C-alpha angles and dihedrals in degrees: 000000000000122000137212135201116221115214112198113194128185132348096302094043093051094046091052091043090053091053091047095053090044091056093039091056090051087059089054088240123171103260113245126202125280136190115201118203129177133148089215121058100216105092096035091049089049089054092048092052094045135077092281094059094109093050096070128063106234088213088066095061127100119187140159130191105225102063126210096273094232087294121132091199093058093049095043105034104026106032093030091061093038097052103026095108094044093048092048090052090053091049092050092049092050091048092052089061092057123086093195111015108194108162148015113215111205115195116191146132125248099213104060132064107249097038096047099034107034091028092061093038087062091057092066090045090053093045092053097043100035105025093162096051117090120244113215115182128197104199122189109208121207121247122237089259093054113149093220104090093198095050093108090058092046093048096049093047089049092048092063091056092047090051092053106035111026126088096201131005124196104201114203126178127211094227093059091050090050091048091052092050091050091050093050092048091049094050094046096042097042092073091224090118093049114202094324096104117096103228094211092052097070111115087224093055129103092178110151092016129125091254124079118255118282113293098156124069093234096050095087091046091050090050091060091054090046089054089053091054090045092057092042092057098038095098090057091050105039140037119257140168091241111022122182124214116219090240088060090061092058093040095051104031103040109065093164125038099237097040093075099124111119122196111218133205131183128207144216101030088198137002126235121228096247110125093209119058110217115215092245091061091050089049090051090054090057092045091050090054088068095043117105089229091069099046118111088217126054094258142119108218094174090069096042136066123280122214091179141332136210125201115198110189129187129191136026097343124133129221087242089060090054094048093045092053095045090053091046095050100039096084092058095048125074118218127184112273094246095052108040091147094047097143128130120185139185135184123204113186095210115079124208115273110279094017132095092204140350140187132211114192121196115193129189093205138151089237087090089071099082090057090056092045092051090048090052091050091052090048093050092050089061098035096052088060092041084230115177090354093126091065088064100038093055089064111097112254094019117118133171089251087071088067096045092047092048095051090045089054091052092046090053090051092050089049091055089055090047090055091052093047088054089065093058116124092015112142115258107248120222105244114228112257123229112258113224118200111227 
């Protein structure tokens, strides 16, 4: 069995990580390693005082008291240098407990200072120290109404590091999470579904968990991301007729090094109380995975170009169900001409707690481009005025060239997606077959 180390950085990363471990324990999973890092003590202390306090090794925690002040430069340049040796020691200790370390999961936000700055600093540390171990990053992107004024700076500076040092990035935006929560609440509270919804099956629910019910506005949003990570790691934790290693995700879904951003979707958002699952409901689950309403990023993959797609199914679902739905959906999805059969599938027999079945779809798709373009526009509005720039430039080692290089890196990434989009609707050419002399 392969193992992973979860690296929780900053307030957002640690809150999501707490939800993930909570749900993982409910599945009676073998507890993997975790390293908790935050430059403020609040969230980590809350975890240590809560029901999950015995899950984490207190020797694997790194905290400070001052925080990064919503400043990427402080997290990356100041705390990165200050805590590099300590962090590396924690990583090495976690790795020593693994028989077959396959992956580091980094959970962080892009808008704050610690998550974006120190979170991306760790990527380079991991790449240098563990070059053969995959680096999967779950990055929470700020919405346009974010209350951190400098979040566009932090996000663009972090993007450059993700471009260069991550193997796979799962970008998730707060607005999409909020929209999904609103949709679930509307469906459940409208009464249209009657009493047929299993309360514990909501992807926003922590009912029956070790934690108390949601009291903070972001708890439900964090629970959705935790469910994503739960499904992503299910093959490493449970038996299945068609398990998928994490390295297979990178190998099959990332055809070019920089185009490693995967758009994720979760379905169903809830489970009905029917014991038997009719085929039409299973089919609906697959259809929903490609609907923009189920994406964890504001994106519409169905009307964009696919480079590749992975379907990770849990529960009592057969391989024939997978094949039938792929064949049914293929005509409505556009794949690049050189990868028309770009599907990767997995089946895990154990469903999430409270569900009869679930599906996580990961799409390498050009629909991620508008998120990057919007981020660049928000960055340029601030940068043209040089607003708040002095807060960054007063940090030792931070120069204005860091900003210009970061925005150039993002522009180059957007251009790569532009070039792919330009090939849309091109006829699929019949590739010449190899002639074999008989």
